[in-house]
JSON list of C-alpha atoms in Angstrom, two decimals:
[
{"chain": "A", "resi": 1, "resn": "ALA", "atom": "CA", "xyz": [-1.88, 6.52, -16.21]},
{"chain": "A", "resi": 2, "resn": "GLN", "atom": "CA", "xyz": [-3.70, 3.88, -14.26]},
{"chain": "A", "resi": 3, "resn": "SER", "atom": "CA", "xyz": [-6.18, 4.43, -11.44]},
{"chain": "A", "resi": 4, "resn": "VAL", "atom": "CA", "xyz": [-8.20, 2.35, -9.04]},
{"chain": "A", "resi": 5, "resn": "THR", "atom": "CA", "xyz": [-11.71, 2.90, -7.69]},
{"chain": "A", "resi": 6, "resn": "GLN", "atom": "CA", "xyz": [-13.04, 1.00, -4.73]},
{"chain": "A", "resi": 7, "resn": "LEU", "atom": "CA", "xyz": [-16.79, 1.27, -4.42]},
{"chain": "A", "resi": 8, "resn": "GLY", "atom": "CA", "xyz": [-17.86, 1.72, -0.83]},
{"chain": "A", "resi": 9, "resn": "SER", "atom": "CA", "xyz": [-15.55, 3.01, 1.86]},
{"chain": "A", "resi": 10, "resn": "HIS", "atom": "CA", "xyz": [-17.31, 0.89, 4.50]},
{"chain": "A", "resi": 11, "resn": "VAL", "atom": "CA", "xyz": [-18.91, -2.54, 4.26]},
{"chain": "A", "resi": 12, "resn": "SER", "atom": "CA", "xyz": [-20.71, -4.27, 7.12]},
{"chain": "A", "resi": 13, "resn": "VAL", "atom": "CA", "xyz": [-21.51, -7.97, 6.92]},
{"chain": "A", "resi": 14, "resn": "SER", "atom": "CA", "xyz": [-22.88, -10.58, 9.29]},
{"chain": "A", "resi": 15, "resn": "GLU", "atom": "CA", "xyz": [-20.66, -13.41, 10.39]},
{"chain": "A", "resi": 16, "resn": "GLY", "atom": "CA", "xyz": [-21.08, -16.24, 7.89]},
{"chain": "A", "resi": 17, "resn": "ALA", "atom": "CA", "xyz": [-22.36, -13.98, 5.12]},
{"chain": "A", "resi": 18, "resn": "LEU", "atom": "CA", "xyz": [-20.74, -13.30, 1.76]},
{"chain": "A", "resi": 19, "resn": "VAL", "atom": "CA", "xyz": [-18.06, -10.62, 1.64]},
{"chain": "A", "resi": 20, "resn": "LEU", "atom": "CA", "xyz": [-17.93, -8.68, -1.63]},
{"chain": "A", "resi": 21, "resn": "LEU", "atom": "CA", "xyz": [-15.53, -5.80, -2.10]},
{"chain": "A", "resi": 22, "resn": "ARG", "atom": "CA", "xyz": [-15.59, -4.00, -5.43]},
{"chain": "A", "resi": 23, "resn": "CYS", "atom": "CA", "xyz": [-12.60, -2.73, -7.35]},
{"chain": "A", "resi": 24, "resn": "ASN", "atom": "CA", "xyz": [-12.53, -1.18, -10.80]},
{"chain": "A", "resi": 25, "resn": "TYR", "atom": "CA", "xyz": [-9.42, -0.02, -12.57]},
{"chain": "A", "resi": 26, "resn": "SER", "atom": "CA", "xyz": [-8.59, 2.09, -15.55]},
{"chain": "A", "resi": 27, "resn": "SER", "atom": "CA", "xyz": [-5.65, 1.11, -17.66]},
{"chain": "A", "resi": 28, "resn": "SER", "atom": "CA", "xyz": [-4.81, 1.26, -21.33]},
{"chain": "A", "resi": 29, "resn": "VAL", "atom": "CA", "xyz": [-2.71, -1.88, -21.13]},
{"chain": "A", "resi": 30, "resn": "PRO", "atom": "CA", "xyz": [-3.14, -5.22, -19.34]},
{"chain": "A", "resi": 31, "resn": "PRO", "atom": "CA", "xyz": [-2.67, -4.61, -15.65]},
{"chain": "A", "resi": 32, "resn": "TYR", "atom": "CA", "xyz": [-1.27, -6.47, -12.70]},
{"chain": "A", "resi": 33, "resn": "LEU", "atom": "CA", "xyz": [-3.82, -6.34, -9.90]},
{"chain": "A", "resi": 34, "resn": "PHE", "atom": "CA", "xyz": [-3.51, -6.84, -6.17]},
{"chain": "A", "resi": 35, "resn": "TRP", "atom": "CA", "xyz": [-5.57, -6.95, -3.02]},
{"chain": "A", "resi": 36, "resn": "TYR", "atom": "CA", "xyz": [-3.96, -6.03, 0.28]},
{"chain": "A", "resi": 37, "resn": "VAL", "atom": "CA", "xyz": [-5.42, -6.23, 3.78]},
{"chain": "A", "resi": 38, "resn": "GLN", "atom": "CA", "xyz": [-4.48, -4.07, 6.75]},
{"chain": "A", "resi": 39, "resn": "TYR", "atom": "CA", "xyz": [-5.41, -5.27, 10.22]},
{"chain": "A", "resi": 40, "resn": "PRO", "atom": "CA", "xyz": [-5.49, -2.68, 13.00]},
{"chain": "A", "resi": 41, "resn": "ASN", "atom": "CA", "xyz": [-2.03, -1.44, 13.94]},
{"chain": "A", "resi": 42, "resn": "GLN", "atom": "CA", "xyz": [-0.36, -3.68, 11.38]},
{"chain": "A", "resi": 43, "resn": "GLY", "atom": "CA", "xyz": [1.23, -3.21, 7.98]},
{"chain": "A", "resi": 44, "resn": "LEU", "atom": "CA", "xyz": [-0.45, -4.06, 4.68]},
{"chain": "A", "resi": 45, "resn": "GLN", "atom": "CA", "xyz": [-0.40, -7.75, 3.83]},
{"chain": "A", "resi": 46, "resn": "LEU", "atom": "CA", "xyz": [-0.81, -9.19, 0.34]},
{"chain": "A", "resi": 47, "resn": "LEU", "atom": "CA", "xyz": [-4.03, -11.19, 0.00]},
{"chain": "A", "resi": 48, "resn": "LEU", "atom": "CA", "xyz": [-3.72, -12.15, -3.65]},
{"chain": "A", "resi": 49, "resn": "LYS", "atom": "CA", "xyz": [-2.47, -10.97, -7.02]},
{"chain": "A", "resi": 50, "resn": "TYR", "atom": "CA", "xyz": [-3.49, -11.28, -10.66]},
{"chain": "A", "resi": 51, "resn": "THR", "atom": "CA", "xyz": [-0.68, -11.59, -13.17]},
{"chain": "A", "resi": 52, "resn": "SER", "atom": "CA", "xyz": [-2.56, -12.93, -16.23]},
{"chain": "A", "resi": 53, "resn": "ALA", "atom": "CA", "xyz": [-2.05, -16.61, -15.47]},
{"chain": "A", "resi": 54, "resn": "ALA", "atom": "CA", "xyz": [-5.69, -17.22, -14.50]},
{"chain": "A", "resi": 55, "resn": "THR", "atom": "CA", "xyz": [-8.68, -14.94, -14.21]},
{"chain": "A", "resi": 56, "resn": "LEU", "atom": "CA", "xyz": [-9.84, -16.44, -10.92]},
{"chain": "A", "resi": 57, "resn": "VAL", "atom": "CA", "xyz": [-7.23, -15.93, -8.26]},
{"chain": "A", "resi": 58, "resn": "LYS", "atom": "CA", "xyz": [-7.27, -17.58, -4.86]},
{"chain": "A", "resi": 59, "resn": "GLY", "atom": "CA", "xyz": [-5.57, -15.93, -1.95]},
{"chain": "A", "resi": 60, "resn": "ILE", "atom": "CA", "xyz": [-5.04, -16.40, 1.73]},
{"chain": "A", "resi": 61, "resn": "ASN", "atom": "CA", "xyz": [-7.75, -16.73, 4.38]},
{"chain": "A", "resi": 62, "resn": "GLY", "atom": "CA", "xyz": [-10.36, -18.01, 1.90]},
{"chain": "A", "resi": 63, "resn": "PHE", "atom": "CA", "xyz": [-10.45, -14.89, -0.26]},
{"chain": "A", "resi": 64, "resn": "GLU", "atom": "CA", "xyz": [-10.56, -14.96, -4.02]},
{"chain": "A", "resi": 65, "resn": "ALA", "atom": "CA", "xyz": [-10.89, -12.41, -6.81]},
{"chain": "A", "resi": 66, "resn": "GLU", "atom": "CA", "xyz": [-11.90, -12.59, -10.43]},
{"chain": "A", "resi": 67, "resn": "PHE", "atom": "CA", "xyz": [-10.36, -10.49, -13.18]},
{"chain": "A", "resi": 68, "resn": "LYS", "atom": "CA", "xyz": [-12.98, -9.38, -15.71]},
{"chain": "A", "resi": 69, "resn": "LYS", "atom": "CA", "xyz": [-11.38, -7.47, -18.55]},
{"chain": "A", "resi": 70, "resn": "SER", "atom": "CA", "xyz": [-14.71, -6.50, -20.15]},
{"chain": "A", "resi": 71, "resn": "GLU", "atom": "CA", "xyz": [-15.81, -4.88, -16.90]},
{"chain": "A", "resi": 72, "resn": "THR", "atom": "CA", "xyz": [-12.33, -3.64, -15.90]},
{"chain": "A", "resi": 73, "resn": "SER", "atom": "CA", "xyz": [-13.02, -5.13, -12.49]},
{"chain": "A", "resi": 74, "resn": "PHE", "atom": "CA", "xyz": [-11.20, -7.19, -9.89]},
{"chain": "A", "resi": 75, "resn": "HIS", "atom": "CA", "xyz": [-13.75, -7.76, -7.14]},
{"chain": "A", "resi": 76, "resn": "LEU", "atom": "CA", "xyz": [-12.74, -9.56, -3.94]},
{"chain": "A", "resi": 77, "resn": "THR", "atom": "CA", "xyz": [-15.01, -12.16, -2.38]},
{"chain": "A", "resi": 78, "resn": "LYS", "atom": "CA", "xyz": [-15.17, -14.56, 0.52]},
{"chain": "A", "resi": 79, "resn": "PRO", "atom": "CA", "xyz": [-18.12, -16.93, 0.83]},
{"chain": "A", "resi": 80, "resn": "SER", "atom": "CA", "xyz": [-18.42, -16.81, 4.61]},
{"chain": "A", "resi": 81, "resn": "ALA", "atom": "CA", "xyz": [-17.20, -13.89, 6.72]},
{"chain": "A", "resi": 82, "resn": "HIS", "atom": "CA", "xyz": [-15.37, -14.47, 9.97]},
{"chain": "A", "resi": 83, "resn": "MET", "atom": "CA", "xyz": [-14.92, -12.00, 12.78]},
{"chain": "A", "resi": 84, "resn": "SER", "atom": "CA", "xyz": [-11.19, -12.00, 12.05]},
{"chain": "A", "resi": 85, "resn": "ASP", "atom": "CA", "xyz": [-11.88, -10.56, 8.57]},
{"chain": "A", "resi": 86, "resn": "ALA", "atom": "CA", "xyz": [-12.57, -7.15, 10.09]},
{"chain": "A", "resi": 87, "resn": "ALA", "atom": "CA", "xyz": [-9.90, -4.96, 8.52]},
{"chain": "A", "resi": 88, "resn": "GLU", "atom": "CA", "xyz": [-9.25, -2.44, 5.77]},
{"chain": "A", "resi": 89, "resn": "TYR", "atom": "CA", "xyz": [-8.83, -3.79, 2.26]},
{"chain": "A", "resi": 90, "resn": "PHE", "atom": "CA", "xyz": [-6.97, -2.07, -0.57]},
{"chain": "A", "resi": 91, "resn": "CYS", "atom": "CA", "xyz": [-7.03, -2.79, -4.27]},
{"chain": "A", "resi": 92, "resn": "ALA", "atom": "CA", "xyz": [-3.91, -1.83, -6.23]},
{"chain": "A", "resi": 93, "resn": "VAL", "atom": "CA", "xyz": [-2.79, -1.86, -9.85]},
{"chain": "A", "resi": 94, "resn": "SER", "atom": "CA", "xyz": [0.47, -1.75, -11.76]},
{"chain": "A", "resi": 95, "resn": "VAL", "atom": "CA", "xyz": [0.74, -1.79, -15.51]},
{"chain": "A", "resi": 96, "resn": "SER", "atom": "CA", "xyz": [4.42, -2.19, -15.97]},
{"chain": "A", "resi": 97, "resn": "ASN", "atom": "CA", "xyz": [5.26, -5.00, -13.58]},
{"chain": "A", "resi": 98, "resn": "ASP", "atom": "CA", "xyz": [7.46, -2.65, -11.63]},
{"chain": "A", "resi": 99, "resn": "TYR", "atom": "CA", "xyz": [7.41, -1.12, -8.25]},
{"chain": "A", "resi": 100, "resn": "LYS", "atom": "CA", "xyz": [4.90, 1.67, -8.77]},
{"chain": "A", "resi": 101, "resn": "LEU", "atom": "CA", "xyz": [1.59, 0.59, -7.35]},
{"chain": "A", "resi": 102, "resn": "SER", "atom": "CA", "xyz": [-1.55, 2.73, -7.60]},
{"chain": "A", "resi": 103, "resn": "PHE", "atom": "CA", "xyz": [-3.89, 2.09, -4.69]},
{"chain": "A", "resi": 104, "resn": "GLY", "atom": "CA", "xyz": [-7.59, 2.56, -4.18]},
{"chain": "A", "resi": 105, "resn": "ALA", "atom": "CA", "xyz": [-8.85, 4.51, -1.18]},
{"chain": "A", "resi": 106, "resn": "GLY", "atom": "CA", "xyz": [-9.62, 1.34, 0.75]},
{"chain": "A", "resi": 107, "resn": "THR", "atom": "CA", "xyz": [-12.73, -0.37, 2.09]},
{"chain": "A", "resi": 108, "resn": "THR", "atom": "CA", "xyz": [-13.19, -0.95, 5.80]},
{"chain": "A", "resi": 109, "resn": "VAL", "atom": "CA", "xyz": [-14.97, -4.20, 6.61]},
{"chain": "A", "resi": 110, "resn": "THR", "atom": "CA", "xyz": [-16.82, -4.73, 9.87]},
{"chain": "A", "resi": 111, "resn": "VAL", "atom": "CA", "xyz": [-18.25, -8.12, 10.77]},
{"chain": "A", "resi": 112, "resn": "ARG", "atom": "CA", "xyz": [-21.36, -8.35, 12.94]},
{"chain": "A", "resi": 113, "resn": "ALA", "atom": "CA", "xyz": [-21.83, -11.29, 15.24]},
{"chain": "B", "resi": 1, "resn": "GLY", "atom": "CA", "xyz": [11.81, -13.23, 11.54]},
{"chain": "B", "resi": 2, "resn": "ALA", "atom": "CA", "xyz": [11.26, -9.53, 11.97]},
{"chain": "B", "resi": 3, "resn": "GLY", "atom": "CA", "xyz": [9.12, -7.65, 9.52]},
{"chain": "B", "resi": 4, "resn": "VAL", "atom": "CA", "xyz": [9.45, -4.07, 8.36]},
{"chain": "B", "resi": 5, "resn": "SER", "atom": "CA", "xyz": [9.54, -1.71, 11.30]},
{"chain": "B", "resi": 6, "resn": "GLN", "atom": "CA", "xyz": [8.94, 2.01, 11.40]},
{"chain": "B", "resi": 7, "resn": "SER", "atom": "CA", "xyz": [9.49, 4.65, 14.03]},
{"chain": "B", "resi": 8, "resn": "PRO", "atom": "CA", "xyz": [7.99, 6.58, 15.57]},
{"chain": "B", "resi": 9, "resn": "SER", "atom": "CA", "xyz": [4.52, 5.08, 15.32]},
{"chain": "B", "resi": 10, "resn": "ASN", "atom": "CA", "xyz": [2.99, 8.50, 15.94]},
{"chain": "B", "resi": 11, "resn": "LYS", "atom": "CA", "xyz": [4.45, 11.97, 15.56]},
{"chain": "B", "resi": 12, "resn": "VAL", "atom": "CA", "xyz": [2.80, 15.28, 16.34]},
{"chain": "B", "resi": 13, "resn": "THR", "atom": "CA", "xyz": [4.69, 18.35, 15.23]},
{"chain": "B", "resi": 14, "resn": "GLU", "atom": "CA", "xyz": [4.11, 22.04, 14.84]},
{"chain": "B", "resi": 15, "resn": "LYS", "atom": "CA", "xyz": [3.80, 23.61, 11.44]},
{"chain": "B", "resi": 16, "resn": "GLY", "atom": "CA", "xyz": [7.19, 24.72, 10.17]},
{"chain": "B", "resi": 17, "resn": "LYS", "atom": "CA", "xyz": [9.21, 22.12, 12.07]},
{"chain": "B", "resi": 18, "resn": "ASP", "atom": "CA", "xyz": [11.27, 19.41, 10.43]},
{"chain": "B", "resi": 19, "resn": "VAL", "atom": "CA", "xyz": [10.52, 15.74, 11.03]},
{"chain": "B", "resi": 20, "resn": "GLU", "atom": "CA", "xyz": [12.43, 12.55, 10.36]},
{"chain": "B", "resi": 21, "resn": "LEU", "atom": "CA", "xyz": [10.76, 9.19, 9.90]},
{"chain": "B", "resi": 22, "resn": "ARG", "atom": "CA", "xyz": [12.64, 5.92, 10.05]},
{"chain": "B", "resi": 23, "resn": "CYS", "atom": "CA", "xyz": [12.20, 2.61, 8.28]},
{"chain": "B", "resi": 24, "resn": "ASP", "atom": "CA", "xyz": [14.01, -0.65, 8.99]},
{"chain": "B", "resi": 25, "resn": "PRO", "atom": "CA", "xyz": [13.42, -3.06, 6.09]},
{"chain": "B", "resi": 26, "resn": "ILE", "atom": "CA", "xyz": [13.54, -6.81, 6.24]},
{"chain": "B", "resi": 27, "resn": "SER", "atom": "CA", "xyz": [17.12, -7.99, 6.21]},
{"chain": "B", "resi": 28, "resn": "GLY", "atom": "CA", "xyz": [18.28, -8.89, 2.71]},
{"chain": "B", "resi": 29, "resn": "HIS", "atom": "CA", "xyz": [15.58, -6.93, 0.93]},
{"chain": "B", "resi": 30, "resn": "THR", "atom": "CA", "xyz": [17.23, -4.80, -1.73]},
{"chain": "B", "resi": 31, "resn": "ALA", "atom": "CA", "xyz": [14.22, -2.70, -2.64]},
{"chain": "B", "resi": 32, "resn": "LEU", "atom": "CA", "xyz": [12.63, -0.16, -0.32]},
{"chain": "B", "resi": 33, "resn": "TYR", "atom": "CA", "xyz": [9.60, 2.05, -0.91]},
{"chain": "B", "resi": 34, "resn": "TRP", "atom": "CA", "xyz": [7.92, 4.96, 0.85]},
{"chain": "B", "resi": 35, "resn": "TYR", "atom": "CA", "xyz": [4.22, 5.67, 0.45]},
{"chain": "B", "resi": 36, "resn": "ARG", "atom": "CA", "xyz": [1.91, 8.30, 1.92]},
{"chain": "B", "resi": 37, "resn": "GLN", "atom": "CA", "xyz": [-1.70, 7.71, 2.86]},
{"chain": "B", "resi": 38, "resn": "ARG", "atom": "CA", "xyz": [-3.87, 10.72, 3.46]},
{"chain": "B", "resi": 39, "resn": "LEU", "atom": "CA", "xyz": [-7.16, 10.32, 5.29]},
{"chain": "B", "resi": 40, "resn": "GLY", "atom": "CA", "xyz": [-9.75, 8.68, 3.06]},
{"chain": "B", "resi": 41, "resn": "GLN", "atom": "CA", "xyz": [-7.33, 8.23, 0.17]},
{"chain": "B", "resi": 42, "resn": "GLY", "atom": "CA", "xyz": [-5.26, 5.44, -1.25]},
{"chain": "B", "resi": 43, "resn": "LEU", "atom": "CA", "xyz": [-1.54, 5.09, -0.84]},
{"chain": "B", "resi": 44, "resn": "GLU", "atom": "CA", "xyz": [0.61, 7.45, -2.90]},
{"chain": "B", "resi": 45, "resn": "PHE", "atom": "CA", "xyz": [4.05, 6.34, -4.04]},
{"chain": "B", "resi": 46, "resn": "LEU", "atom": "CA", "xyz": [6.77, 8.69, -2.83]},
{"chain": "B", "resi": 47, "resn": "ILE", "atom": "CA", "xyz": [10.21, 7.24, -3.45]},
{"chain": "B", "resi": 48, "resn": "TYR", "atom": "CA", "xyz": [11.94, 3.97, -4.26]},
{"chain": "B", "resi": 49, "resn": "PHE", "atom": "CA", "xyz": [15.42, 2.64, -3.53]},
{"chain": "B", "resi": 50, "resn": "GLN", "atom": "CA", "xyz": [16.99, -0.39, -5.19]},
{"chain": "B", "resi": 51, "resn": "GLY", "atom": "CA", "xyz": [20.45, -1.41, -4.06]},
{"chain": "B", "resi": 52, "resn": "ASN", "atom": "CA", "xyz": [23.06, 1.13, -5.06]},
{"chain": "B", "resi": 53, "resn": "SER", "atom": "CA", "xyz": [21.05, 2.52, -7.98]},
{"chain": "B", "resi": 54, "resn": "ALA", "atom": "CA", "xyz": [19.89, 6.10, -8.00]},
{"chain": "B", "resi": 55, "resn": "PRO", "atom": "CA", "xyz": [16.55, 6.36, -6.18]},
{"chain": "B", "resi": 56, "resn": "ASP", "atom": "CA", "xyz": [13.33, 7.08, -8.04]},
{"chain": "B", "resi": 57, "resn": "LYS", "atom": "CA", "xyz": [12.13, 10.30, -6.44]},
{"chain": "B", "resi": 58, "resn": "SER", "atom": "CA", "xyz": [9.33, 10.93, -8.91]},
{"chain": "B", "resi": 59, "resn": "GLY", "atom": "CA", "xyz": [6.60, 10.67, -6.28]},
{"chain": "B", "resi": 60, "resn": "LEU", "atom": "CA", "xyz": [7.97, 13.22, -3.83]},
{"chain": "B", "resi": 61, "resn": "PRO", "atom": "CA", "xyz": [5.38, 16.03, -3.65]},
{"chain": "B", "resi": 62, "resn": "SER", "atom": "CA", "xyz": [7.79, 18.91, -3.09]},
{"chain": "B", "resi": 63, "resn": "ASP", "atom": "CA", "xyz": [11.43, 19.72, -2.42]},
{"chain": "B", "resi": 64, "resn": "ARG", "atom": "CA", "xyz": [10.61, 19.77, 1.30]},
{"chain": "B", "resi": 65, "resn": "PHE", "atom": "CA", "xyz": [10.59, 15.98, 1.12]},
{"chain": "B", "resi": 66, "resn": "SER", "atom": "CA", "xyz": [13.77, 13.96, 0.93]},
{"chain": "B", "resi": 67, "resn": "ALA", "atom": "CA", "xyz": [14.86, 10.43, 1.76]},
{"chain": "B", "resi": 68, "resn": "GLU", "atom": "CA", "xyz": [18.06, 8.57, 2.25]},
{"chain": "B", "resi": 69, "resn": "ARG", "atom": "CA", "xyz": [19.05, 4.96, 2.48]},
{"chain": "B", "resi": 70, "resn": "THR", "atom": "CA", "xyz": [22.39, 3.59, 3.53]},
{"chain": "B", "resi": 71, "resn": "GLY", "atom": "CA", "xyz": [23.18, 0.53, 1.44]},
{"chain": "B", "resi": 72, "resn": "GLU", "atom": "CA", "xyz": [20.43, -2.02, 1.88]},
{"chain": "B", "resi": 73, "resn": "SER", "atom": "CA", "xyz": [19.55, -1.04, 5.41]},
{"chain": "B", "resi": 74, "resn": "VAL", "atom": "CA", "xyz": [17.74, 1.73, 7.21]},
{"chain": "B", "resi": 75, "resn": "SER", "atom": "CA", "xyz": [15.99, 4.53, 5.36]},
{"chain": "B", "resi": 76, "resn": "THR", "atom": "CA", "xyz": [14.93, 7.92, 6.67]},
{"chain": "B", "resi": 77, "resn": "LEU", "atom": "CA", "xyz": [12.26, 10.16, 5.17]},
{"chain": "B", "resi": 78, "resn": "THR", "atom": "CA", "xyz": [12.71, 13.82, 6.08]},
{"chain": "B", "resi": 79, "resn": "ILE", "atom": "CA", "xyz": [10.06, 16.49, 5.74]},
{"chain": "B", "resi": 80, "resn": "GLN", "atom": "CA", "xyz": [11.30, 20.04, 6.18]},
{"chain": "B", "resi": 81, "resn": "ARG", "atom": "CA", "xyz": [9.14, 22.99, 7.20]},
{"chain": "B", "resi": 82, "resn": "THR", "atom": "CA", "xyz": [6.10, 20.77, 7.70]},
{"chain": "B", "resi": 83, "resn": "GLN", "atom": "CA", "xyz": [2.71, 21.95, 6.55]},
{"chain": "B", "resi": 84, "resn": "GLN", "atom": "CA", "xyz": [-0.73, 20.82, 7.68]},
{"chain": "B", "resi": 85, "resn": "GLU", "atom": "CA", "xyz": [-1.28, 19.06, 4.35]},
{"chain": "B", "resi": 86, "resn": "ASP", "atom": "CA", "xyz": [1.66, 16.80, 5.23]},
{"chain": "B", "resi": 87, "resn": "SER", "atom": "CA", "xyz": [-0.50, 15.15, 7.90]},
{"chain": "B", "resi": 88, "resn": "ALA", "atom": "CA", "xyz": [-0.85, 11.53, 6.82]},
{"chain": "B", "resi": 89, "resn": "VAL", "atom": "CA", "xyz": [0.30, 8.00, 7.53]},
{"chain": "B", "resi": 90, "resn": "TYR", "atom": "CA", "xyz": [3.69, 7.33, 5.99]},
{"chain": "B", "resi": 91, "resn": "LEU", "atom": "CA", "xyz": [4.23, 3.70, 5.05]},
{"chain": "B", "resi": 92, "resn": "CYS", "atom": "CA", "xyz": [7.45, 1.94, 4.22]},
{"chain": "B", "resi": 93, "resn": "ALA", "atom": "CA", "xyz": [7.73, -1.35, 2.33]},
{"chain": "B", "resi": 94, "resn": "SER", "atom": "CA", "xyz": [10.56, -3.59, 1.24]},
{"chain": "B", "resi": 95, "resn": "SER", "atom": "CA", "xyz": [10.96, -6.46, -1.19]},
{"chain": "B", "resi": 96, "resn": "LEU", "atom": "CA", "xyz": [13.59, -8.83, -2.48]},
{"chain": "B", "resi": 97, "resn": "GLU", "atom": "CA", "xyz": [13.38, -7.49, -6.00]},
{"chain": "B", "resi": 98, "resn": "THR", "atom": "CA", "xyz": [11.35, -4.94, -7.87]},
{"chain": "B", "resi": 99, "resn": "SER", "atom": "CA", "xyz": [9.19, -7.27, -9.92]},
{"chain": "B", "resi": 100, "resn": "LEU", "atom": "CA", "xyz": [5.68, -7.28, -8.53]},
{"chain": "B", "resi": 101, "resn": "TYR", "atom": "CA", "xyz": [5.02, -10.47, -10.43]},
{"chain": "B", "resi": 102, "resn": "SER", "atom": "CA", "xyz": [7.44, -12.40, -8.33]},
{"chain": "B", "resi": 103, "resn": "TYR", "atom": "CA", "xyz": [8.27, -10.47, -5.21]},
{"chain": "B", "resi": 104, "resn": "GLU", "atom": "CA", "xyz": [5.79, -9.22, -2.68]},
{"chain": "B", "resi": 105, "resn": "GLN", "atom": "CA", "xyz": [6.15, -5.84, -1.05]},
{"chain": "B", "resi": 106, "resn": "TYR", "atom": "CA", "xyz": [6.16, -6.19, 2.74]},
{"chain": "B", "resi": 107, "resn": "PHE", "atom": "CA", "xyz": [4.76, -3.17, 4.53]},
{"chain": "B", "resi": 108, "resn": "GLY", "atom": "CA", "xyz": [5.56, -1.69, 7.90]},
{"chain": "B", "resi": 109, "resn": "PRO", "atom": "CA", "xyz": [2.82, -0.47, 10.29]},
{"chain": "B", "resi": 110, "resn": "GLY", "atom": "CA", "xyz": [3.36, 3.14, 9.31]},
{"chain": "B", "resi": 111, "resn": "THR", "atom": "CA", "xyz": [4.07, 6.43, 11.06]},
{"chain": "B", "resi": 112, "resn": "ARG", "atom": "CA", "xyz": [1.07, 8.66, 11.67]},
{"chain": "B", "resi": 113, "resn": "LEU", "atom": "CA", "xyz": [2.19, 12.27, 11.27]},
{"chain": "B", "resi": 114, "resn": "THR", "atom": "CA", "xyz": [0.02, 15.09, 12.55]},
{"chain": "B", "resi": 115, "resn": "VAL", "atom": "CA", "xyz": [1.02, 18.67, 11.84]},
{"chain": "B", "resi": 116, "resn": "THR", "atom": "CA", "xyz": [-0.70, 21.19, 14.07]}
]
C-alpha cells in the first residue's frame, strides 16, 4: 500500500520568499504523484502532476515540483510567494493510475506581508 | 461552467440520527468519488462510481455508510445512526474518466458534518 507524508502542517513565509512544501511517499512501484491546493471555502484544485514523463513538473500559478526517486520525494516549490498563495496544499499518490488517491494530511501556508 | 457542488455546506446532527449529503457533479463527468477528511488528516477514499458499472465501495468505513448515484448525475452519501467519529468534511469529486494520468478529478467545496 502507498502512503504520503507531508512534513509540517503549517508553513509561514514572507511575501516574495521561497515557498517549499515537503512531500515524501512510500510505494513499492513507480507512483503517480499530485499536488492539490485548497483555497478557503473552495474545492481542491490540481496544481500539478507527475506521470513519469519528466522529473521536474511545472504547474499553475508558478509552482513546480521535482520527483526524486532516490529520496522518494516530491517537494513543491515556488520561488516568490504571493499573498494569494495562502491556502492548504495536499500531496497525493496513486500507484495504479486509477482513481484511488492517497492523500497527505495537508500543509497550510500563510503569507506575511 | 458550473463546478462540482455539494449540499449542505454545513450539517450539525445529533448522535444516532441519519444524515444525507448531496453531490452534483460536473455535467458529462462519468466518474464520481466521495472522500472523507478528518481534522488534521488527509483525504480518505470512500466510494467510486463509474457510469453504470458497479460502484467500488471498498473505502466505506462501516455498513452505516452507503451511497447512491442515478446514472451520471447526482449522488447522495447517507450515514445512518451517526457517531461522533463521523464528524469530518465529506468531499465529492468528478472526472471525465478514471485515468489519473489523463483526467483530473474536480472537487466540490465539501460538506462539514458535525455530530454532537
